[in-house]
Protein backbone atom coordinates (compact mmCIF):
# COMPACT_ATOMS: atom_id res chain seq x y z
CA UNK A 1 0.00 0.00 0.00
CA UNK A 2 1.20 3.48 -0.86
CA UNK A 3 -0.13 6.44 1.10
CA UNK A 4 0.54 10.01 -0.02
CA UNK A 5 -0.09 12.95 2.29
CA UNK A 6 0.48 16.71 2.41
CA UNK A 7 2.95 17.95 4.96
CA UNK A 8 1.79 21.52 5.68
CA UNK A 9 4.10 24.23 6.99
CA UNK A 10 3.57 26.50 10.01
CA UNK A 11 4.31 30.08 10.89
CA UNK A 12 4.70 31.53 14.40
CA UNK A 13 2.33 34.31 15.45
CA UNK A 14 4.63 35.65 18.13
CA UNK A 15 7.40 33.77 19.88
CA UNK A 16 8.68 34.59 23.31
CA UNK A 17 11.90 32.93 24.50
CA UNK A 18 12.27 32.19 28.21
CA UNK A 19 15.11 30.76 30.21
CA UNK A 20 17.62 28.10 29.26
CA UNK A 21 16.60 24.94 31.12
CA UNK A 22 18.82 22.29 32.66
CA UNK A 23 17.84 19.92 29.78
CA UNK A 24 19.42 22.29 27.23
CA UNK A 25 16.11 23.59 25.85
CA UNK A 26 14.62 27.05 26.27
CA UNK A 27 11.17 27.76 27.58
CA UNK A 28 9.01 29.02 24.77
CA UNK A 29 5.67 30.64 24.31
CA UNK A 30 4.30 30.82 20.82
CA UNK A 31 1.16 30.56 18.73
CA UNK A 32 1.70 28.20 15.82
CA UNK A 33 -0.48 28.57 12.75
CA UNK A 34 -0.56 26.04 9.92
CA UNK A 35 -0.51 27.38 6.36
CA UNK A 36 -1.35 25.85 2.98
CA UNK A 37 2.25 25.60 1.65
CA UNK A 38 3.40 22.01 1.87
CA UNK A 39 5.76 19.19 0.94
CA UNK A 40 4.44 15.84 -0.30
CA UNK A 41 5.26 12.66 1.62
CA UNK A 42 4.63 9.11 0.37
CA UNK A 43 4.89 6.06 2.57
CA UNK A 44 5.08 2.52 1.27
CA UNK A 45 5.32 -0.63 3.34
CA UNK A 46 6.92 -3.59 1.54
CA UNK A 47 8.07 -7.02 2.61
CA UNK A 48 11.37 -7.11 4.45
CA UNK A 49 12.95 -4.90 7.05
CA UNK A 50 14.42 -1.45 7.47
CA UNK A 51 13.61 2.16 6.67
CA UNK A 52 14.57 3.88 3.43
CA UNK A 53 14.30 7.63 2.88
CA UNK A 54 14.21 8.97 -0.68
CA UNK A 55 14.56 12.65 -1.51
CA UNK A 56 15.92 14.41 -4.59
CA UNK A 57 16.93 17.51 -2.64
CA UNK A 58 20.62 17.18 -1.70
CA UNK A 59 20.09 19.35 1.42
CA UNK A 60 17.82 16.71 2.95
CA UNK A 61 19.66 13.86 4.73
CA UNK A 62 18.43 10.39 3.79
CA UNK A 63 20.15 8.59 6.67
CA UNK A 64 19.03 7.83 10.24
CA UNK A 65 19.18 11.55 11.14
CA UNK A 66 16.20 12.37 8.91
CA UNK A 67 13.16 13.28 11.05
CA UNK A 68 10.99 10.86 8.99
CA UNK A 69 13.46 8.06 9.68
CA UNK A 70 13.57 8.88 13.38
CA UNK A 71 9.79 8.88 13.77
CA UNK A 72 9.28 5.75 11.64
CA UNK A 73 11.85 3.92 13.75
CA UNK A 74 9.93 4.76 16.93
CA UNK A 75 6.51 4.10 15.37
CA UNK A 76 7.29 0.57 14.13
CA UNK A 77 8.71 -0.20 17.52
CA UNK A 78 5.62 1.08 19.34
CA UNK A 79 3.24 -0.57 16.86
CA UNK A 80 5.23 -3.83 16.97
CA UNK A 81 5.18 -4.30 13.21
CA UNK A 82 7.74 -5.43 10.63
CA UNK A 83 8.25 -4.41 7.03
CA UNK A 84 10.43 -2.40 4.70
CA UNK A 85 9.31 1.21 4.97
CA UNK A 86 10.03 3.50 2.07
CA UNK A 87 9.37 7.20 2.68
CA UNK A 88 9.62 9.57 -0.27
CA UNK A 89 9.89 13.32 0.38
CA UNK A 90 8.94 15.71 -2.41
CA UNK A 91 10.51 18.94 -1.21
CA UNK A 92 8.83 22.25 -1.91
CA UNK A 93 9.36 24.04 1.39
CA UNK A 94 12.69 25.58 2.33
CA UNK A 95 15.15 23.63 4.47
CA UNK A 96 16.08 25.42 7.76
CA UNK A 97 13.47 28.03 6.93
CA UNK A 98 11.59 28.35 10.22
CA UNK A 99 8.45 26.91 8.60
CA UNK A 100 8.73 23.62 10.49
CA UNK A 101 9.12 21.64 7.27
CA UNK A 102 11.30 18.85 8.70
CA UNK A 103 8.96 18.50 11.67
CA UNK A 104 5.84 18.48 9.49
CA UNK A 105 7.47 15.85 7.24
CA UNK A 106 7.93 13.57 10.24
CA UNK A 107 4.33 13.89 11.43
CA UNK A 108 3.07 13.35 7.86
CA UNK A 109 5.27 10.23 7.64
CA UNK A 110 3.87 8.96 10.96
CA UNK A 111 0.26 9.39 9.89
CA UNK A 112 1.02 8.01 6.42
CA UNK A 113 2.64 4.98 8.01
CA UNK A 114 -0.29 4.38 10.36
CA UNK A 115 -2.67 4.61 7.39
CA UNK A 116 -0.57 2.23 5.29
CA UNK A 117 -0.40 -0.26 8.17
CA UNK A 118 -4.08 0.26 9.10
CA UNK A 119 -2.93 0.59 12.70
CA UNK A 120 -3.08 3.59 15.02
CA UNK A 121 -1.03 4.60 18.00
CA UNK A 122 -2.95 6.02 20.97
CA UNK A 123 -2.96 9.85 20.90
CA UNK A 124 -0.68 10.20 23.94
CA UNK A 125 1.84 7.78 22.41
CA UNK A 126 1.84 9.74 19.15
CA UNK A 127 2.50 12.95 21.06
CA UNK A 128 5.28 11.38 23.08
CA UNK A 129 7.05 10.00 20.01
CA UNK A 130 6.60 13.27 18.12
CA UNK A 131 8.06 15.34 20.98
CA UNK A 132 11.02 12.96 21.21
CA UNK A 133 11.91 13.69 17.59
CA UNK A 134 11.66 17.48 17.93
CA UNK A 135 10.00 20.41 19.72
CA UNK A 136 8.07 21.52 16.64
CA UNK A 137 6.43 18.18 15.85
CA UNK A 138 3.40 17.93 18.21
CA UNK A 139 1.77 21.05 16.76
CA UNK A 140 1.32 19.17 13.48
CA UNK A 141 -0.72 16.51 15.28
CA UNK A 142 -3.25 19.26 16.03
CA UNK A 143 -3.10 21.63 13.02
CA UNK A 144 -4.85 25.02 12.79
CA UNK A 145 -4.06 27.56 15.53
CA UNK A 146 -2.08 26.01 18.38
CA UNK A 147 -0.56 27.44 21.54
CA UNK A 148 2.92 26.03 22.16
CA UNK A 149 4.58 26.17 25.59
CA UNK A 150 7.22 24.10 27.40
CA UNK A 151 10.02 23.95 24.81
CA UNK A 152 7.35 24.25 22.12
CA UNK A 153 6.24 20.62 22.36
CA UNK A 154 3.45 21.18 24.90
CA UNK A 155 0.56 22.06 22.64
CA UNK A 156 -2.95 23.39 23.20
CA UNK A 157 -5.26 23.58 20.20
CA UNK A 158 -6.82 27.06 20.18
CA UNK A 159 -10.04 28.26 18.60
CA UNK A 160 -9.12 28.65 14.94
CA UNK A 161 -8.23 32.02 13.53
CA UNK A 162 -10.08 32.83 10.31
CA UNK A 163 -8.30 31.74 7.11
CA UNK A 164 -6.17 34.76 6.23
CA UNK A 165 -4.22 35.71 3.09
CA UNK A 166 -0.53 35.24 3.75
CA UNK A 167 2.70 35.87 1.85
CA UNK A 168 5.74 33.77 2.67
CA UNK A 169 9.16 35.09 1.63
CA UNK A 170 11.92 32.50 1.55
CA UNK A 171 15.32 34.20 1.24
CA UNK A 172 18.04 31.74 0.31
CA UNK A 173 19.58 31.66 3.79
CA UNK A 174 19.57 28.72 6.20
CA UNK A 175 19.38 29.78 9.86
CA UNK A 176 20.47 27.19 12.44
CA UNK A 177 17.91 27.15 15.26
CA UNK A 178 20.38 25.95 17.97
CA UNK A 179 22.74 28.77 16.89
CA UNK A 180 19.92 31.33 17.06
CA UNK A 181 19.14 30.16 20.62
CA UNK A 182 22.84 30.39 21.51
CA UNK A 183 22.94 33.94 20.11
CA UNK A 184 19.88 34.76 22.21
CA UNK A 185 21.63 33.45 25.34
CA UNK A 186 24.66 35.55 24.48
CA UNK A 187 22.50 38.65 24.10
CA UNK A 188 20.65 38.00 27.37
CA UNK A 189 23.90 37.37 29.27
CA UNK A 190 25.26 40.66 27.95
CA UNK A 191 21.98 42.48 28.67
CA UNK A 192 21.72 41.08 32.20
CA UNK A 193 25.27 42.19 32.86
CA UNK A 194 24.21 45.65 31.72
CA UNK A 195 21.04 45.51 33.85
CA UNK A 196 18.57 45.04 30.99
CA UNK A 197 15.53 42.78 30.50
CA UNK A 198 14.98 40.42 33.45
CA UNK A 199 14.90 36.75 32.57
CA UNK A 200 11.64 34.79 32.74
CA UNK A 201 12.10 31.76 34.95
CA UNK A 202 9.87 28.81 34.18
CA UNK A 203 10.50 25.07 34.11
CA UNK A 204 7.99 22.97 32.19
CA UNK A 205 8.56 19.34 31.40
CA UNK A 206 6.66 16.56 29.65
CA UNK A 207 4.20 16.49 26.80
CA UNK A 208 0.75 17.82 27.53
CA UNK A 209 -2.21 18.43 25.36
CA UNK A 210 -5.69 19.35 26.37
CA UNK A 211 -7.73 17.79 23.59
CA UNK A 212 -10.95 18.66 25.41
CA UNK A 213 -12.77 21.87 24.59
CA UNK A 214 -10.71 24.93 25.51
CA UNK A 215 -11.90 26.80 28.60
CA UNK A 216 -14.06 29.89 28.28
CA UNK A 217 -10.97 31.89 29.04
CA UNK A 218 -8.97 30.37 26.17
CA UNK A 219 -11.93 30.90 23.86
CA UNK A 220 -12.03 34.54 24.89
CA UNK A 221 -8.34 35.08 24.25
CA UNK A 222 -8.60 33.12 21.01
CA UNK A 223 -11.40 35.45 19.97
CA UNK A 224 -9.22 38.43 20.83
CA UNK A 225 -6.53 37.02 18.53
CA UNK A 226 -9.12 36.55 15.77
CA UNK A 227 -10.29 40.11 16.25
CA UNK A 228 -6.70 41.27 15.98
CA UNK A 229 -6.43 39.41 12.68
CA UNK A 230 -9.51 41.21 11.45
CA UNK A 231 -8.07 44.59 12.23
CA UNK A 232 -9.03 45.43 15.81
CA UNK A 233 -6.45 46.32 18.45
CA UNK A 234 -5.36 43.63 20.89
CA UNK A 235 -5.92 45.81 23.93
CA UNK A 236 -9.43 44.48 24.69
CA UNK A 237 -8.22 41.24 26.31
CA UNK A 238 -10.02 41.08 29.66
CA UNK A 239 -8.51 39.98 32.97
CA UNK A 240 -9.89 37.30 35.29
CA UNK A 241 -8.58 35.41 38.28
CA UNK A 242 -7.77 31.71 38.56
CA UNK A 243 -6.35 31.18 35.10
CA UNK A 244 -4.67 27.95 34.03
CA UNK A 245 -1.03 27.97 32.96
CA UNK A 246 -1.79 27.71 29.23
CA UNK A 247 -4.20 30.61 29.50
CA UNK A 248 -1.67 32.72 31.35
CA UNK A 249 0.93 31.96 28.65
CA UNK A 250 -1.42 32.95 25.87
CA UNK A 251 -2.52 36.06 27.69
CA UNK A 252 1.10 37.10 28.29
CA UNK A 253 1.87 36.62 24.62
CA UNK A 254 -1.11 38.69 23.56
CA UNK A 255 -0.44 41.41 26.14
CA UNK A 256 3.25 41.83 25.37
CA UNK A 257 2.40 42.10 21.70
CA UNK A 258 2.69 39.49 19.01
CA UNK A 259 6.45 39.65 18.48
CA UNK A 260 9.09 37.13 17.61
CA UNK A 261 12.11 37.35 19.94
CA UNK A 262 14.33 35.64 17.35
CA UNK A 263 14.21 38.84 15.27
CA UNK A 264 16.41 40.49 17.88
CA UNK A 265 19.31 38.13 17.16
CA UNK A 266 18.63 37.03 13.58
CA UNK A 267 18.10 40.50 12.02
CA UNK A 268 21.44 41.94 13.23
CA UNK A 269 23.18 38.90 11.72
CA UNK A 270 21.25 38.95 8.43
CA UNK A 271 20.21 42.58 7.85
CA UNK A 272 18.67 41.65 4.48
CA UNK A 273 15.93 39.81 6.39
CA UNK A 274 14.90 43.02 8.17
CA UNK A 275 14.57 44.61 4.72
CA UNK A 276 12.26 41.79 3.58
CA UNK A 277 10.05 42.48 6.61
CA UNK A 278 9.96 46.18 5.64
CA UNK A 279 8.94 45.28 2.07
CA UNK A 280 6.10 43.13 3.42
CA UNK A 281 4.95 45.96 5.69
CA UNK A 282 5.33 48.50 2.90
CA UNK A 283 3.21 46.29 0.63
CA UNK A 284 0.20 46.46 2.93
CA UNK A 285 0.74 43.55 5.35
CA UNK A 286 -1.18 44.32 8.56
CA UNK A 287 1.37 42.16 10.33
CA UNK A 288 4.79 40.87 9.22
CA UNK A 289 7.32 38.76 11.09
CA UNK A 290 10.13 36.26 10.95
CA UNK A 291 8.78 32.70 11.29
CA UNK A 292 10.50 30.67 14.02
CA UNK A 293 14.22 31.39 13.79
CA UNK A 294 13.84 32.15 10.06
CA UNK A 295 14.97 32.72 7.46
CA UNK A 296 11.39 32.66 6.15
CA UNK A 297 9.30 35.75 6.83
CA UNK A 298 5.60 36.15 6.37
CA UNK A 299 3.05 38.91 6.03
CA UNK A 300 -0.67 38.69 6.75
CA UNK A 301 -2.95 40.59 4.39
CA UNK A 302 -6.57 41.72 4.31
CA UNK A 303 -7.05 40.51 0.74
CA UNK A 304 -5.59 38.05 -1.74
CA UNK A 305 -5.16 40.86 -4.27
CA UNK A 306 -2.88 42.86 -1.94
CA UNK A 307 -1.00 39.66 -1.10
CA UNK A 308 -0.44 38.96 -4.82
CA UNK A 309 0.97 42.48 -5.29
CA UNK A 310 3.34 41.97 -2.37
CA UNK A 311 4.60 38.73 -3.94
CA UNK A 312 5.30 40.55 -7.22
CA UNK A 313 7.14 43.31 -5.36
CA UNK A 314 9.30 40.86 -3.41
CA UNK A 315 10.16 38.89 -6.54
CA UNK A 316 11.15 42.10 -8.35
CA UNK A 317 13.53 42.71 -5.44
CA UNK A 318 15.00 39.22 -6.01
CA UNK A 319 13.35 37.61 -2.96
CA UNK A 320 11.55 34.27 -3.59
CA UNK A 321 7.98 34.63 -2.34
CA UNK A 322 4.65 32.84 -2.54
CA UNK A 323 1.07 33.75 -1.75
CA UNK A 324 -0.78 31.30 0.45
CA UNK A 325 -3.39 31.25 3.21
CA UNK A 326 -3.52 30.23 6.86
CA UNK A 327 -5.35 26.95 7.41
CA UNK A 328 -7.94 26.14 10.03
CA UNK A 329 -7.76 22.78 11.82
CA UNK A 330 -10.65 21.46 9.75
CA UNK A 331 -9.04 22.47 6.44
CA UNK A 332 -5.71 21.01 7.58
CA UNK A 333 -7.18 17.56 8.15
CA UNK A 334 -9.50 17.70 5.15
CA UNK A 335 -6.58 18.32 2.81
CA UNK A 336 -4.07 16.07 4.60
CA UNK A 337 -4.56 12.85 2.63
CA UNK A 338 -3.73 12.98 -1.09
CA UNK A 339 -4.22 9.31 -1.99
CA UNK A 340 -3.95 5.78 -0.68
CA UNK A 341 -3.79 2.78 -3.00
O1 LIG B 1 13.64 20.09 19.41
P1 LIG B 1 14.45 20.48 18.23
O2 LIG B 1 15.13 19.33 17.56
O3 LIG B 1 13.72 21.34 17.26
O4 LIG B 1 15.60 21.42 18.82
C1 LIG B 1 16.82 21.58 18.19
C2 LIG B 1 17.74 22.33 19.13
O5 LIG B 1 17.27 23.68 19.28
C3 LIG B 1 17.80 21.78 20.56
O6 LIG B 1 18.75 20.78 20.70
C4 LIG B 1 18.18 23.02 21.35
O7 LIG B 1 19.55 23.28 21.22
C5 LIG B 1 17.45 24.12 20.60
N1 LIG B 1 16.14 24.42 21.20
C6 LIG B 1 16.13 25.15 22.38
N2 LIG B 1 14.92 25.45 22.95
C7 LIG B 1 13.77 25.08 22.37
C8 LIG B 1 13.77 24.34 21.17
C9 LIG B 1 15.00 24.02 20.62
O8 LIG B 1 17.17 25.53 22.92
N3 LIG B 1 12.64 25.43 22.94
Coordinates of C-alpha atoms and ligand atoms in Angstrom, one line a residue:
X1 CA 0.0 0.0 0.0
X2 CA 1.2 3.5 -0.9
X3 CA -0.1 6.4 1.1
X4 CA 0.5 10.0 0.0
X5 CA -0.1 13.0 2.3
X6 CA 0.5 16.7 2.4
X7 CA 2.9 18.0 5.0
X8 CA 1.8 21.5 5.7
X9 CA 4.1 24.2 7.0
X10 CA 3.6 26.5 10.0
X11 CA 4.3 30.1 10.9
X12 CA 4.7 31.5 14.4
X13 CA 2.3 34.3 15.4
X14 CA 4.6 35.7 18.1
X15 CA 7.4 33.8 19.9
X16 CA 8.7 34.6 23.3
X17 CA 11.9 32.9 24.5
X18 CA 12.3 32.2 28.2
X19 CA 15.1 30.8 30.2
X20 CA 17.6 28.1 29.3
X21 CA 16.6 24.9 31.1
X22 CA 18.8 22.3 32.7
X23 CA 17.8 19.9 29.8
X24 CA 19.4 22.3 27.2
X25 CA 16.1 23.6 25.8
X26 CA 14.6 27.0 26.3
X27 CA 11.2 27.8 27.6
X28 CA 9.0 29.0 24.8
X29 CA 5.7 30.6 24.3
X30 CA 4.3 30.8 20.8
X31 CA 1.2 30.6 18.7
X32 CA 1.7 28.2 15.8
X33 CA -0.5 28.6 12.8
X34 CA -0.6 26.0 9.9
X35 CA -0.5 27.4 6.4
X36 CA -1.3 25.8 3.0
X37 CA 2.3 25.6 1.6
X38 CA 3.4 22.0 1.9
X39 CA 5.8 19.2 0.9
X40 CA 4.4 15.8 -0.3
X41 CA 5.3 12.7 1.6
X42 CA 4.6 9.1 0.4
X43 CA 4.9 6.1 2.6
X44 CA 5.1 2.5 1.3
X45 CA 5.3 -0.6 3.3
X46 CA 6.9 -3.6 1.5
X47 CA 8.1 -7.0 2.6
X48 CA 11.4 -7.1 4.4
X49 CA 12.9 -4.9 7.0
X50 CA 14.4 -1.5 7.5
X51 CA 13.6 2.2 6.7
X52 CA 14.6 3.9 3.4
X53 CA 14.3 7.6 2.9
X54 CA 14.2 9.0 -0.7
X55 CA 14.6 12.6 -1.5
X56 CA 15.9 14.4 -4.6
X57 CA 16.9 17.5 -2.6
X58 CA 20.6 17.2 -1.7
X59 CA 20.1 19.3 1.4
X60 CA 17.8 16.7 3.0
X61 CA 19.7 13.9 4.7
X62 CA 18.4 10.4 3.8
X63 CA 20.2 8.6 6.7
X64 CA 19.0 7.8 10.2
X65 CA 19.2 11.5 11.1
X66 CA 16.2 12.4 8.9
X67 CA 13.2 13.3 11.0
X68 CA 11.0 10.9 9.0
X69 CA 13.5 8.1 9.7
X70 CA 13.6 8.9 13.4
X71 CA 9.8 8.9 13.8
X72 CA 9.3 5.8 11.6
X73 CA 11.9 3.9 13.8
X74 CA 9.9 4.8 16.9
X75 CA 6.5 4.1 15.4
X76 CA 7.3 0.6 14.1
X77 CA 8.7 -0.2 17.5
X78 CA 5.6 1.1 19.3
X79 CA 3.2 -0.6 16.9
X80 CA 5.2 -3.8 17.0
X81 CA 5.2 -4.3 13.2
X82 CA 7.7 -5.4 10.6
X83 CA 8.3 -4.4 7.0
X84 CA 10.4 -2.4 4.7
X85 CA 9.3 1.2 5.0
X86 CA 10.0 3.5 2.1
X87 CA 9.4 7.2 2.7
X88 CA 9.6 9.6 -0.3
X89 CA 9.9 13.3 0.4
X90 CA 8.9 15.7 -2.4
X91 CA 10.5 18.9 -1.2
X92 CA 8.8 22.3 -1.9
X93 CA 9.4 24.0 1.4
X94 CA 12.7 25.6 2.3
X95 CA 15.2 23.6 4.5
X96 CA 16.1 25.4 7.8
X97 CA 13.5 28.0 6.9
X98 CA 11.6 28.4 10.2
X99 CA 8.5 26.9 8.6
X100 CA 8.7 23.6 10.5
X101 CA 9.1 21.6 7.3
X102 CA 11.3 18.8 8.7
X103 CA 9.0 18.5 11.7
X104 CA 5.8 18.5 9.5
X105 CA 7.5 15.9 7.2
X106 CA 7.9 13.6 10.2
X107 CA 4.3 13.9 11.4
X108 CA 3.1 13.3 7.9
X109 CA 5.3 10.2 7.6
X110 CA 3.9 9.0 11.0
X111 CA 0.3 9.4 9.9
X112 CA 1.0 8.0 6.4
X113 CA 2.6 5.0 8.0
X114 CA -0.3 4.4 10.4
X115 CA -2.7 4.6 7.4
X116 CA -0.6 2.2 5.3
X117 CA -0.4 -0.3 8.2
X118 CA -4.1 0.3 9.1
X119 CA -2.9 0.6 12.7
X120 CA -3.1 3.6 15.0
X121 CA -1.0 4.6 18.0
X122 CA -2.9 6.0 21.0
X123 CA -3.0 9.8 20.9
X124 CA -0.7 10.2 23.9
X125 CA 1.8 7.8 22.4
X126 CA 1.8 9.7 19.2
X127 CA 2.5 13.0 21.1
X128 CA 5.3 11.4 23.1
X129 CA 7.0 10.0 20.0
X130 CA 6.6 13.3 18.1
X131 CA 8.1 15.3 21.0
X132 CA 11.0 13.0 21.2
X133 CA 11.9 13.7 17.6
X134 CA 11.7 17.5 17.9
X135 CA 10.0 20.4 19.7
X136 CA 8.1 21.5 16.6
X137 CA 6.4 18.2 15.9
X138 CA 3.4 17.9 18.2
X139 CA 1.8 21.0 16.8
X140 CA 1.3 19.2 13.5
X141 CA -0.7 16.5 15.3
X142 CA -3.2 19.3 16.0
X143 CA -3.1 21.6 13.0
X144 CA -4.8 25.0 12.8
X145 CA -4.1 27.6 15.5
X146 CA -2.1 26.0 18.4
X147 CA -0.6 27.4 21.5
X148 CA 2.9 26.0 22.2
X149 CA 4.6 26.2 25.6
X150 CA 7.2 24.1 27.4
X151 CA 10.0 24.0 24.8
X152 CA 7.4 24.2 22.1
X153 CA 6.2 20.6 22.4
X154 CA 3.5 21.2 24.9
X155 CA 0.6 22.1 22.6
X156 CA -2.9 23.4 23.2
X157 CA -5.3 23.6 20.2
X158 CA -6.8 27.1 20.2
X159 CA -10.0 28.3 18.6
X160 CA -9.1 28.6 14.9
X161 CA -8.2 32.0 13.5
X162 CA -10.1 32.8 10.3
X163 CA -8.3 31.7 7.1
X164 CA -6.2 34.8 6.2
X165 CA -4.2 35.7 3.1
X166 CA -0.5 35.2 3.7
X167 CA 2.7 35.9 1.8
X168 CA 5.7 33.8 2.7
X169 CA 9.2 35.1 1.6
X170 CA 11.9 32.5 1.6
X171 CA 15.3 34.2 1.2
X172 CA 18.0 31.7 0.3
X173 CA 19.6 31.7 3.8
X174 CA 19.6 28.7 6.2
X175 CA 19.4 29.8 9.9
X176 CA 20.5 27.2 12.4
X177 CA 17.9 27.2 15.3
X178 CA 20.4 26.0 18.0
X179 CA 22.7 28.8 16.9
X180 CA 19.9 31.3 17.1
X181 CA 19.1 30.2 20.6
X182 CA 22.8 30.4 21.5
X183 CA 22.9 33.9 20.1
X184 CA 19.9 34.8 22.2
X185 CA 21.6 33.5 25.3
X186 CA 24.7 35.6 24.5
X187 CA 22.5 38.7 24.1
X188 CA 20.6 38.0 27.4
X189 CA 23.9 37.4 29.3
X190 CA 25.3 40.7 28.0
X191 CA 22.0 42.5 28.7
X192 CA 21.7 41.1 32.2
X193 CA 25.3 42.2 32.9
X194 CA 24.2 45.7 31.7
X195 CA 21.0 45.5 33.8
X196 CA 18.6 45.0 31.0
X197 CA 15.5 42.8 30.5
X198 CA 15.0 40.4 33.5
X199 CA 14.9 36.8 32.6
X200 CA 11.6 34.8 32.7
X201 CA 12.1 31.8 35.0
X202 CA 9.9 28.8 34.2
X203 CA 10.5 25.1 34.1
X204 CA 8.0 23.0 32.2
X205 CA 8.6 19.3 31.4
X206 CA 6.7 16.6 29.7
X207 CA 4.2 16.5 26.8
X208 CA 0.8 17.8 27.5
X209 CA -2.2 18.4 25.4
X210 CA -5.7 19.4 26.4
X211 CA -7.7 17.8 23.6
X212 CA -10.9 18.7 25.4
X213 CA -12.8 21.9 24.6
X214 CA -10.7 24.9 25.5
X215 CA -11.9 26.8 28.6
X216 CA -14.1 29.9 28.3
X217 CA -11.0 31.9 29.0
X218 CA -9.0 30.4 26.2
X219 CA -11.9 30.9 23.9
X220 CA -12.0 34.5 24.9
X221 CA -8.3 35.1 24.3
X222 CA -8.6 33.1 21.0
X223 CA -11.4 35.4 20.0
X224 CA -9.2 38.4 20.8
X225 CA -6.5 37.0 18.5
X226 CA -9.1 36.6 15.8
X227 CA -10.3 40.1 16.3
X228 CA -6.7 41.3 16.0
X229 CA -6.4 39.4 12.7
X230 CA -9.5 41.2 11.5
X231 CA -8.1 44.6 12.2
X232 CA -9.0 45.4 15.8
X233 CA -6.4 46.3 18.5
X234 CA -5.4 43.6 20.9
X235 CA -5.9 45.8 23.9
X236 CA -9.4 44.5 24.7
X237 CA -8.2 41.2 26.3
X238 CA -10.0 41.1 29.7
X239 CA -8.5 40.0 33.0
X240 CA -9.9 37.3 35.3
X241 CA -8.6 35.4 38.3
X242 CA -7.8 31.7 38.6
X243 CA -6.3 31.2 35.1
X244 CA -4.7 27.9 34.0
X245 CA -1.0 28.0 33.0
X246 CA -1.8 27.7 29.2
X247 CA -4.2 30.6 29.5
X248 CA -1.7 32.7 31.3
X249 CA 0.9 32.0 28.7
X250 CA -1.4 32.9 25.9
X251 CA -2.5 36.1 27.7
X252 CA 1.1 37.1 28.3
X253 CA 1.9 36.6 24.6
X254 CA -1.1 38.7 23.6
X255 CA -0.4 41.4 26.1
X256 CA 3.3 41.8 25.4
X257 CA 2.4 42.1 21.7
X258 CA 2.7 39.5 19.0
X259 CA 6.4 39.7 18.5
X260 CA 9.1 37.1 17.6
X261 CA 12.1 37.4 19.9
X262 CA 14.3 35.6 17.4
X263 CA 14.2 38.8 15.3
X264 CA 16.4 40.5 17.9
X265 CA 19.3 38.1 17.2
X266 CA 18.6 37.0 13.6
X267 CA 18.1 40.5 12.0
X268 CA 21.4 41.9 13.2
X269 CA 23.2 38.9 11.7
X270 CA 21.3 38.9 8.4
X271 CA 20.2 42.6 7.9
X272 CA 18.7 41.7 4.5
X273 CA 15.9 39.8 6.4
X274 CA 14.9 43.0 8.2
X275 CA 14.6 44.6 4.7
X276 CA 12.3 41.8 3.6
X277 CA 10.0 42.5 6.6
X278 CA 10.0 46.2 5.6
X279 CA 8.9 45.3 2.1
X280 CA 6.1 43.1 3.4
X281 CA 5.0 46.0 5.7
X282 CA 5.3 48.5 2.9
X283 CA 3.2 46.3 0.6
X284 CA 0.2 46.5 2.9
X285 CA 0.7 43.5 5.4
X286 CA -1.2 44.3 8.6
X287 CA 1.4 42.2 10.3
X288 CA 4.8 40.9 9.2
X289 CA 7.3 38.8 11.1
X290 CA 10.1 36.3 11.0
X291 CA 8.8 32.7 11.3
X292 CA 10.5 30.7 14.0
X293 CA 14.2 31.4 13.8
X294 CA 13.8 32.2 10.1
X295 CA 15.0 32.7 7.5
X296 CA 11.4 32.7 6.2
X297 CA 9.3 35.7 6.8
X298 CA 5.6 36.2 6.4
X299 CA 3.1 38.9 6.0
X300 CA -0.7 38.7 6.8
X301 CA -3.0 40.6 4.4
X302 CA -6.6 41.7 4.3
X303 CA -7.1 40.5 0.7
X304 CA -5.6 38.0 -1.7
X305 CA -5.2 40.9 -4.3
X306 CA -2.9 42.9 -1.9
X307 CA -1.0 39.7 -1.1
X308 CA -0.4 39.0 -4.8
X309 CA 1.0 42.5 -5.3
X310 CA 3.3 42.0 -2.4
X311 CA 4.6 38.7 -3.9
X312 CA 5.3 40.5 -7.2
X313 CA 7.1 43.3 -5.4
X314 CA 9.3 40.9 -3.4
X315 CA 10.2 38.9 -6.5
X316 CA 11.1 42.1 -8.3
X317 CA 13.5 42.7 -5.4
X318 CA 15.0 39.2 -6.0
X319 CA 13.3 37.6 -3.0
X320 CA 11.6 34.3 -3.6
X321 CA 8.0 34.6 -2.3
X322 CA 4.6 32.8 -2.5
X323 CA 1.1 33.7 -1.7
X324 CA -0.8 31.3 0.5
X325 CA -3.4 31.2 3.2
X326 CA -3.5 30.2 6.9
X327 CA -5.3 26.9 7.4
X328 CA -7.9 26.1 10.0
X329 CA -7.8 22.8 11.8
X330 CA -10.6 21.5 9.8
X331 CA -9.0 22.5 6.4
X332 CA -5.7 21.0 7.6
X333 CA -7.2 17.6 8.1
X334 CA -9.5 17.7 5.2
X335 CA -6.6 18.3 2.8
X336 CA -4.1 16.1 4.6
X337 CA -4.6 12.8 2.6
X338 CA -3.7 13.0 -1.1
X339 CA -4.2 9.3 -2.0
X340 CA -4.0 5.8 -0.7
X341 CA -3.8 2.8 -3.0
Ligands
LIG1 O1 13.6 20.1 19.4 P1 14.5 20.5 18.2 O2 15.1 19.3 17.6 O3 13.7 21.3 17.3 O4 15.6 21.4 18.8 C1 16.8 21.6 18.2 C2 17.7 22.3 19.1 O5 17.3 23.7 19.3 C3 17.8 21.8 20.6 O6 18.8 20.8 20.7 C4 18.2 23.0 21.4 O7 19.6 23.3 21.2 C5 17.4 24.1 20.6 N1 16.1 24.4 21.2 C6 16.1 25.1 22.4 N2 14.9 25.4 22.9 C7 13.8 25.1 22.4 C8 13.8 24.3 21.2 C9 15.0 24.0 20.6 O8 17.2 25.5 22.9 N3 12.6 25.4 22.9

